[in-house]
PDB file of C-alpha atoms in Angstrom:
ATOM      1  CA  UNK Z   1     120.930  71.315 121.505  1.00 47.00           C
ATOM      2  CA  UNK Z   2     120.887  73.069 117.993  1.00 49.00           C
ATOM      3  CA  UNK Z   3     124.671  73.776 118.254  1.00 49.00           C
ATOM      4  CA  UNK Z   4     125.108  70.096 118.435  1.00 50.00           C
ATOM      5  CA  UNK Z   5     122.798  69.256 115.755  1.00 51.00           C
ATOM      6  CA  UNK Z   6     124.395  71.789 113.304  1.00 54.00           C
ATOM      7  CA  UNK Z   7     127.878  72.537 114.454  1.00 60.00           C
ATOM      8  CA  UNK Z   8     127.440  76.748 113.975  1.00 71.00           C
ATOM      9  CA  UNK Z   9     125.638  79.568 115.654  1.00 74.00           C
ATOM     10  CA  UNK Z  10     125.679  80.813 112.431  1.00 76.00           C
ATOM     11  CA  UNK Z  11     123.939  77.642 110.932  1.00 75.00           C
ATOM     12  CA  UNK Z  12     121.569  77.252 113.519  1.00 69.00           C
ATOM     13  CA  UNK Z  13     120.588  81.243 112.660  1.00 76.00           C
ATOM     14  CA  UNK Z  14     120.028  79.923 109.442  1.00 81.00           C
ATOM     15  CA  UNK Z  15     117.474  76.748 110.255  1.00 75.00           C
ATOM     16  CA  UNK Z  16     115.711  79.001 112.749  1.00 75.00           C
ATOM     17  CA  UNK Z  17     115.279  82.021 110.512  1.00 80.00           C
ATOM     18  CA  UNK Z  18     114.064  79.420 107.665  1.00 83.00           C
ATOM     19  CA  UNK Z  19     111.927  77.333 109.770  1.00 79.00           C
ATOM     20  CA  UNK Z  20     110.151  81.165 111.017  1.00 81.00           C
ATOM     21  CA  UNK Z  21     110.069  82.374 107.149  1.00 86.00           C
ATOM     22  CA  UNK Z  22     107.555  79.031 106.421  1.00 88.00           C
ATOM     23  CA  UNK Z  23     105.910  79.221 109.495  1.00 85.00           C
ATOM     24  CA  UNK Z  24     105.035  82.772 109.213  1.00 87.00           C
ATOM     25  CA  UNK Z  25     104.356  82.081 105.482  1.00 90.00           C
ATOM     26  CA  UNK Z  26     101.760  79.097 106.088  1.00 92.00           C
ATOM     27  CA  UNK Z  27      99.892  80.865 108.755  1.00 91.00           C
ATOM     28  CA  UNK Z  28      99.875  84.638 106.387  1.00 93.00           C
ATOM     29  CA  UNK Z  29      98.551  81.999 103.925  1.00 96.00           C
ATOM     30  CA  UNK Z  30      95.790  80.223 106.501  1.00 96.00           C
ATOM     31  CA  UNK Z  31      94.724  83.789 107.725  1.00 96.00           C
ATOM     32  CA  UNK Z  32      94.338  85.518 104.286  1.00 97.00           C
ATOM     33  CA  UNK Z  33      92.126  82.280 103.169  1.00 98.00           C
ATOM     34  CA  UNK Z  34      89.865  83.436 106.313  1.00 98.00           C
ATOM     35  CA  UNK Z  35      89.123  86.691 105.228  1.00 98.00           C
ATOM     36  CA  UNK Z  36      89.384  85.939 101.039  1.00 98.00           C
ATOM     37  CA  UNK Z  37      86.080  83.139 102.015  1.00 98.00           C
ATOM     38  CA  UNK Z  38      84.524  86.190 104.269  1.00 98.00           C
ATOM     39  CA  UNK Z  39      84.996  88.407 101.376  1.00 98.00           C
ATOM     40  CA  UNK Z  40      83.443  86.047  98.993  1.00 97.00           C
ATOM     41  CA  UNK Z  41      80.371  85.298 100.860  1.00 97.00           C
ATOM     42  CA  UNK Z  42      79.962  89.155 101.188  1.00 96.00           C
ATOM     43  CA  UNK Z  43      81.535  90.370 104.260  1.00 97.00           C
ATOM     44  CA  UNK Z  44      84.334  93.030 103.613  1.00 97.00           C
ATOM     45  CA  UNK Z  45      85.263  93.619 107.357  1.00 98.00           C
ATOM     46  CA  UNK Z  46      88.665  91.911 107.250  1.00 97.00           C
ATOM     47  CA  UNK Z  47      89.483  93.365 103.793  1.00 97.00           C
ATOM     48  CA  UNK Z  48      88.810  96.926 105.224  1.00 97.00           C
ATOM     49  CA  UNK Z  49      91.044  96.374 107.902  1.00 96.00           C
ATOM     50  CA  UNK Z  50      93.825  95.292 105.378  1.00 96.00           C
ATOM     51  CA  UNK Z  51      93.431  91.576 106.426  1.00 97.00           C
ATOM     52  CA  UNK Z  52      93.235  90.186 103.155  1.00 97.00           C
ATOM     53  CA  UNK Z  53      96.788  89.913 102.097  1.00 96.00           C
ATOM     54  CA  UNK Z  54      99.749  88.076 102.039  1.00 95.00           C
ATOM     55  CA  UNK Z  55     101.429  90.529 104.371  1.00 94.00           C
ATOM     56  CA  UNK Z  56     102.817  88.431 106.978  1.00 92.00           C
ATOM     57  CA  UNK Z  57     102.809  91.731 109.223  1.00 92.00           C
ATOM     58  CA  UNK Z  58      99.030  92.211 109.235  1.00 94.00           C
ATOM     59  CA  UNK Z  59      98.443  88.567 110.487  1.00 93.00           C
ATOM     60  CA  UNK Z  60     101.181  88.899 113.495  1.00 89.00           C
ATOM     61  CA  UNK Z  61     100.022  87.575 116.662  1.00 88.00           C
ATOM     62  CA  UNK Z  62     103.183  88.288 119.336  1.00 87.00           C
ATOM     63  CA  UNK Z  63     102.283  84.876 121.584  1.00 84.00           C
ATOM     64  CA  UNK Z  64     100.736  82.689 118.677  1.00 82.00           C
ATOM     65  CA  UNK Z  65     103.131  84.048 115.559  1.00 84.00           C
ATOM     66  CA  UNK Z  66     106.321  84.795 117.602  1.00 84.00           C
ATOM     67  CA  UNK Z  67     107.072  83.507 121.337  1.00 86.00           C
ATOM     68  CA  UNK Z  68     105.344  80.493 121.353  1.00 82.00           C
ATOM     69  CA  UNK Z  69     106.421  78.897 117.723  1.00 80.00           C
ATOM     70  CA  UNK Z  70     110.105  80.120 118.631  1.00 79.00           C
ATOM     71  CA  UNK Z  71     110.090  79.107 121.754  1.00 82.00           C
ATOM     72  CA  UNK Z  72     109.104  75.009 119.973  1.00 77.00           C
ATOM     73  CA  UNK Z  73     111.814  75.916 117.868  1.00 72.00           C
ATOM     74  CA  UNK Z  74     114.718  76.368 119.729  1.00 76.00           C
ATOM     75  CA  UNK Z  75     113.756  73.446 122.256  1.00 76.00           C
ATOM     76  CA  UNK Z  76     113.008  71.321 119.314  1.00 69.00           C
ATOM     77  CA  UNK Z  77     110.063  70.283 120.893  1.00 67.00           C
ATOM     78  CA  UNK Z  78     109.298  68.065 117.913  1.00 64.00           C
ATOM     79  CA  UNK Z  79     105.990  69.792 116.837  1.00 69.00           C
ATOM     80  CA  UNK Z  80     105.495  73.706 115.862  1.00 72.00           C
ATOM     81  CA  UNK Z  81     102.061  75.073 116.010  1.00 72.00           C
ATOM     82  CA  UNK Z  82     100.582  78.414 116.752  1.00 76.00           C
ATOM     83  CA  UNK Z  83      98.632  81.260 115.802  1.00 78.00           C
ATOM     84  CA  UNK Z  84      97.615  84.884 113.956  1.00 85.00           C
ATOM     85  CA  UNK Z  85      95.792  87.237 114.959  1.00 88.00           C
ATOM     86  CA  UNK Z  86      92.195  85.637 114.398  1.00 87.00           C
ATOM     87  CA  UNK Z  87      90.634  87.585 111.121  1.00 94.00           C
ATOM     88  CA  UNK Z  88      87.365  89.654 112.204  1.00 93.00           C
ATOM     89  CA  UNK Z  89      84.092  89.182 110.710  1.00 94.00           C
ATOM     90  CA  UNK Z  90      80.556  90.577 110.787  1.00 95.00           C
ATOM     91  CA  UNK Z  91      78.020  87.469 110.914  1.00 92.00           C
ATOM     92  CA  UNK Z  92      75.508  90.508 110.286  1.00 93.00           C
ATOM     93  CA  UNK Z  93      76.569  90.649 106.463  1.00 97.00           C
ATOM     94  CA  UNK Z  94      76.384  87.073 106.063  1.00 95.00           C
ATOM     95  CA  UNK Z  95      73.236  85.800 104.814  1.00 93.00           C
ATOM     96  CA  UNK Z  96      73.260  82.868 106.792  1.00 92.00           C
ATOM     97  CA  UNK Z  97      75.799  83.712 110.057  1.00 92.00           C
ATOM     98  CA  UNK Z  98      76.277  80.494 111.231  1.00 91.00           C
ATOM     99  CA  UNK Z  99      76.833  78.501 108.603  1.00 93.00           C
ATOM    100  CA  UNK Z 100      78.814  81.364 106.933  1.00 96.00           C
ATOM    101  CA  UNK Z 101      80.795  81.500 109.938  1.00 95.00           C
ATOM    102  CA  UNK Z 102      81.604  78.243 109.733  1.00 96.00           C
ATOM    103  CA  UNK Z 103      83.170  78.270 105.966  1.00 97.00           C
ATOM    104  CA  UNK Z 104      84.985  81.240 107.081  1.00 98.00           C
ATOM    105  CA  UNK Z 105      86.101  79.393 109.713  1.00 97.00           C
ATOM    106  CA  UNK Z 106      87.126  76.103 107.495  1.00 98.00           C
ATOM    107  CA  UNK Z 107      88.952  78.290 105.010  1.00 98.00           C
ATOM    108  CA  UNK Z 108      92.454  78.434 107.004  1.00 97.00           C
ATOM    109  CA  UNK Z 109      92.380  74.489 107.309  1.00 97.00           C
ATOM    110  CA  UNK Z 110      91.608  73.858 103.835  1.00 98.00           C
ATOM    111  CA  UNK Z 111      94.323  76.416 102.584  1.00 98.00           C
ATOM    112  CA  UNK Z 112      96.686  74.218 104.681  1.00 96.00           C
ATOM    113  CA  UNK Z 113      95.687  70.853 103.216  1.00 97.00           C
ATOM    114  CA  UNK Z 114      95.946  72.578  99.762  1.00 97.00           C
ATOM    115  CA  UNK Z 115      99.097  73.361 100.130  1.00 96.00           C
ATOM    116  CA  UNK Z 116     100.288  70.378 101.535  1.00 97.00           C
ATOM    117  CA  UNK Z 117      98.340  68.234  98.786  1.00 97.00           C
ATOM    118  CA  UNK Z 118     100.062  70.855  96.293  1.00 97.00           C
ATOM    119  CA  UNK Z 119     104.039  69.938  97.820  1.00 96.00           C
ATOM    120  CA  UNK Z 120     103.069  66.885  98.229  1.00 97.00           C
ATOM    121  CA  UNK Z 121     102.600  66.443  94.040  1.00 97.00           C
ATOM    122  CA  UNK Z 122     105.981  68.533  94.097  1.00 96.00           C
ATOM    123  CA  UNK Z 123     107.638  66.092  96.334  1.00 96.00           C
ATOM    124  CA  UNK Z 124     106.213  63.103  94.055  1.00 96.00           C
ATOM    125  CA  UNK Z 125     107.637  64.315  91.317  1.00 96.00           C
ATOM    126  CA  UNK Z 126     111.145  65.534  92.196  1.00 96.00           C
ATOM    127  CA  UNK Z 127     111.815  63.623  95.463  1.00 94.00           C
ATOM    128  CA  UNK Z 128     113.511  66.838  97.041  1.00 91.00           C
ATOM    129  CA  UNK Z 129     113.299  65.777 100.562  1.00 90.00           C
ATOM    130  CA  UNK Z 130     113.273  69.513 101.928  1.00 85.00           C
ATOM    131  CA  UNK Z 131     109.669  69.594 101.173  1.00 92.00           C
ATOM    132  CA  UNK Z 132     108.456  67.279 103.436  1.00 92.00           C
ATOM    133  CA  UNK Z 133     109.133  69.196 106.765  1.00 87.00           C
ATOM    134  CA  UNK Z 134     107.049  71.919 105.060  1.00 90.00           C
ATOM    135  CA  UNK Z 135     104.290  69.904 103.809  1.00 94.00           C
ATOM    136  CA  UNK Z 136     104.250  68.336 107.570  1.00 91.00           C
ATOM    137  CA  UNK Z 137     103.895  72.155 108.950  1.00 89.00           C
ATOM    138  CA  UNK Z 138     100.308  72.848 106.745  1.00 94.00           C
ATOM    139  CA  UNK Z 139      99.070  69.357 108.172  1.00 94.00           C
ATOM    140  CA  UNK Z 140      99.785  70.026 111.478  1.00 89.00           C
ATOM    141  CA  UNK Z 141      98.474  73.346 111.667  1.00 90.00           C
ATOM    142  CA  UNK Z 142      95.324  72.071 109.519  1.00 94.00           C
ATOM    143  CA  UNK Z 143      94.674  69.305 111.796  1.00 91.00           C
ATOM    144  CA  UNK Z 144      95.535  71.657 115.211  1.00 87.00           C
ATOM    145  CA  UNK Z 145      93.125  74.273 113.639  1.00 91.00           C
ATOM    146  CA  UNK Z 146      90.224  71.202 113.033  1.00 94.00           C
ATOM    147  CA  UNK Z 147      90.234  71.051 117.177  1.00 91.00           C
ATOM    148  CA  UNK Z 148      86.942  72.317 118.483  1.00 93.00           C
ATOM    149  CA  UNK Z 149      88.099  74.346 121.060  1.00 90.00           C
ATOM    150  CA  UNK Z 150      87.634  78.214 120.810  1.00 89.00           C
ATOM    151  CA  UNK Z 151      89.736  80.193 119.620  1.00 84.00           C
ATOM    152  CA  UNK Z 152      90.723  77.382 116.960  1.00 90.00           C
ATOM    153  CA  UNK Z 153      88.632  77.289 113.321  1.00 94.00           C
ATOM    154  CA  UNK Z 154      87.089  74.125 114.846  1.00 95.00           C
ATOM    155  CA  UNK Z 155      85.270  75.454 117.073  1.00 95.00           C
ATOM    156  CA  UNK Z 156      83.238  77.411 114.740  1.00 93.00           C
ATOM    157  CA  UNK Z 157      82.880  74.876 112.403  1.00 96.00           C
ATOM    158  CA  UNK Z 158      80.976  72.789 114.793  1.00 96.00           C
ATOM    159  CA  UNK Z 159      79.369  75.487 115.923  1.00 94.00           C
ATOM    160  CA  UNK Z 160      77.952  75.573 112.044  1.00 93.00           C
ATOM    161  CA  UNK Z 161      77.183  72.162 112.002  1.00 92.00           C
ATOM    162  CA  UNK Z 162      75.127  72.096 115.410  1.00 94.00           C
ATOM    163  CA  UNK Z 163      70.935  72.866 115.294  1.00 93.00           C
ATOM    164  CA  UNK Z 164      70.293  75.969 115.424  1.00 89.00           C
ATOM    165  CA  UNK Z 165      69.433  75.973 119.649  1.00 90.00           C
ATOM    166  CA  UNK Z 166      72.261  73.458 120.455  1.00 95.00           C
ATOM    167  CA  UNK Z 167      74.433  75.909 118.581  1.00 92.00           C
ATOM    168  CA  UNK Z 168      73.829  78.649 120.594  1.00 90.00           C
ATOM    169  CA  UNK Z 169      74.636  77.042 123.108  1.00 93.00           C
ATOM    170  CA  UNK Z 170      77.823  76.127 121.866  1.00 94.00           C
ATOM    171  CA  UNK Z 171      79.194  79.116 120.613  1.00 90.00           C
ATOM    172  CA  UNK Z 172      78.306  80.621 123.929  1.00 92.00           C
ATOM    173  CA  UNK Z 173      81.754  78.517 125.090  1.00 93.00           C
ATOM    174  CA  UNK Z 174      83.845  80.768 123.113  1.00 90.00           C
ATOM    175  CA  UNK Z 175      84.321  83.457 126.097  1.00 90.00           C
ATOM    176  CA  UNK Z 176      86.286  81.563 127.728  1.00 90.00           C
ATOM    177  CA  UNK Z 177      88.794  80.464 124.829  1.00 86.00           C
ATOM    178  CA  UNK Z 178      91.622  81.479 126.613  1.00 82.00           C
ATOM    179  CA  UNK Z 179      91.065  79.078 129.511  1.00 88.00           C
ATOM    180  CA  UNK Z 180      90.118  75.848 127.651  1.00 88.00           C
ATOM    181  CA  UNK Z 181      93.335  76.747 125.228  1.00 81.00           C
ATOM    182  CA  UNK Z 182      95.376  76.745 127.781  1.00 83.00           C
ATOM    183  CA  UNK Z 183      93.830  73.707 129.583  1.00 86.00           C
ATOM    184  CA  UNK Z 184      94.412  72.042 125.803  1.00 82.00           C
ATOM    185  CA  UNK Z 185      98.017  72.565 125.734  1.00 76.00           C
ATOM    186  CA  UNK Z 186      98.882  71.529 129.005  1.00 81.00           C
ATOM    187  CA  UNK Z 187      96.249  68.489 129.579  1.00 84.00           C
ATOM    188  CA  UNK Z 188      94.620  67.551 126.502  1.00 82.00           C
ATOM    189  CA  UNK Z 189      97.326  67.811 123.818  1.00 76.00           C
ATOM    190  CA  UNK Z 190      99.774  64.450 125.467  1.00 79.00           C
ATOM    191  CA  UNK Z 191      96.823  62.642 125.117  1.00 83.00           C
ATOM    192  CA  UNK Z 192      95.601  63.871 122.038  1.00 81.00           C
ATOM    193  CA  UNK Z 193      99.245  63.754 120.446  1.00 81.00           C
ATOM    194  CA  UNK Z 194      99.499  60.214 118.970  1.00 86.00           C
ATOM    195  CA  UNK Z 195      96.166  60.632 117.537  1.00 86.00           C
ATOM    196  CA  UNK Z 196      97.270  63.520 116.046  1.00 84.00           C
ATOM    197  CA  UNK Z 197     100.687  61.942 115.129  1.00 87.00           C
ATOM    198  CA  UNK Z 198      98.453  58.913 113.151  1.00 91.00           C
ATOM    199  CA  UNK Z 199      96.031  61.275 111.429  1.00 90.00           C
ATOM    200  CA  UNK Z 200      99.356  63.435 110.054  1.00 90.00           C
ATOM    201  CA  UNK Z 201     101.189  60.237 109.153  1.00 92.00           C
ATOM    202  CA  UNK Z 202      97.885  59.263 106.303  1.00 94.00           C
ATOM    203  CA  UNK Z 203      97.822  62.638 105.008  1.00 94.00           C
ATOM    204  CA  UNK Z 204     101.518  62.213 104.663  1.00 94.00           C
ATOM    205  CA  UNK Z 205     101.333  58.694 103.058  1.00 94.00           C
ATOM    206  CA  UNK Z 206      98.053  59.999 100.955  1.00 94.00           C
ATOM    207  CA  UNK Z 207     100.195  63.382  99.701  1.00 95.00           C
ATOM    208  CA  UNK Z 208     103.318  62.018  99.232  1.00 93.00           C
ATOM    209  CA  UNK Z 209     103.676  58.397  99.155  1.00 92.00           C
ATOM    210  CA  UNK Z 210     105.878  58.278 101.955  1.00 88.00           C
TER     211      UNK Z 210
END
């Protein structure tokens, strides 16, 4: 399908490599925000373990940051999401854990939206259409990452937002992350998708006018 689309295997090296580069860039950029915000509110756990950088290496997940985002790629599925490796923290050096938890957790999101409210104002003012897939990338992995399912920021967010008992209760979910992910992707997300596609499509309009 990409040969057709770009005529080359050597061009379609090119997009894939390029569309990777951002991708691995806007999630380096999500993941450092986690542990900066962690760091700031007096937890140095993910700065000890070299977390808080723009390293792109230190953030690799292989499924979330590798197979699965090339995988959209190269079946142009339309959409390309995924994840790092999640950045540690100690809710012990936090002065309040849950709440601090939860701005940890709404750090990555944020970073996205700033950088997509950021190219958007780029994209205003020079109309270089290029910058629009990449502006679309931080709002789709901000608004993925809003999702309250475990292991996305959402989750934790909520979980910061709850009373203190109902909370508990909540966060308790997160063990099995792995299972309501996957039940997510493969039940959840059809449904969820034209939501999603509506919510992306203001932020779009709000950025960048278009």
């Amino acid at each position: 399908m990409l040969n057709q689309t770009f005529g080359s295997p050597f061009e379609v090296f090119i997009f894939l490599s390029a569309v990777f580069v951002i991708f691995a860039f806007t999630i380096t950029v999500h993941e450092a925000s986690h542990a900066w915000m962690a760091n700031r509110l007096g937890d140095p756990t993910a700065k000890h373990l070299g977390r808080l950088t723009l390293n792109p290496v230190a953030h690799i997940d292989p499924l979330g940051t590798l197979i699965l985002p090339l995988i959209l790629i190269i079946t142009q599925a339309g959409i390309i999401f995924g994840w790092a490796k999640p950045t540690p923290f100690n809710p012990f050096n936090l002065k309040n854990p849950r709440q601090g938890g939860a701005l940890i957790s709404l750090a990555g999101p944020a970073s996205n939206f700033l950088i997509a409210f950021a190219l958007g104002l780029i994209f205003r003012a020079t109309q270089f259409n290029l910058i629009i897939p990449i502006l679309e990338l931080n709002l789709i992995l901000g608004v993925f990452n809003l999702i309250p399912i475990p292991p996305l920021d959402g989750f934790r967010i909520v979980g910061g937002i709850l009373p203190k008992e109902t909370a508990y209760q909540w966060l308790s979910l997160e063990k099995y992350g792995i299972f309501l992910m996957i039940f997510l992707l493969l039940f959840l997300l059809p449904y969820l998708s034209p939501f999603i596609s509506q919510v992306l499509n203001f932020f779009i309009y709000i950025f960048a006018g278009i």
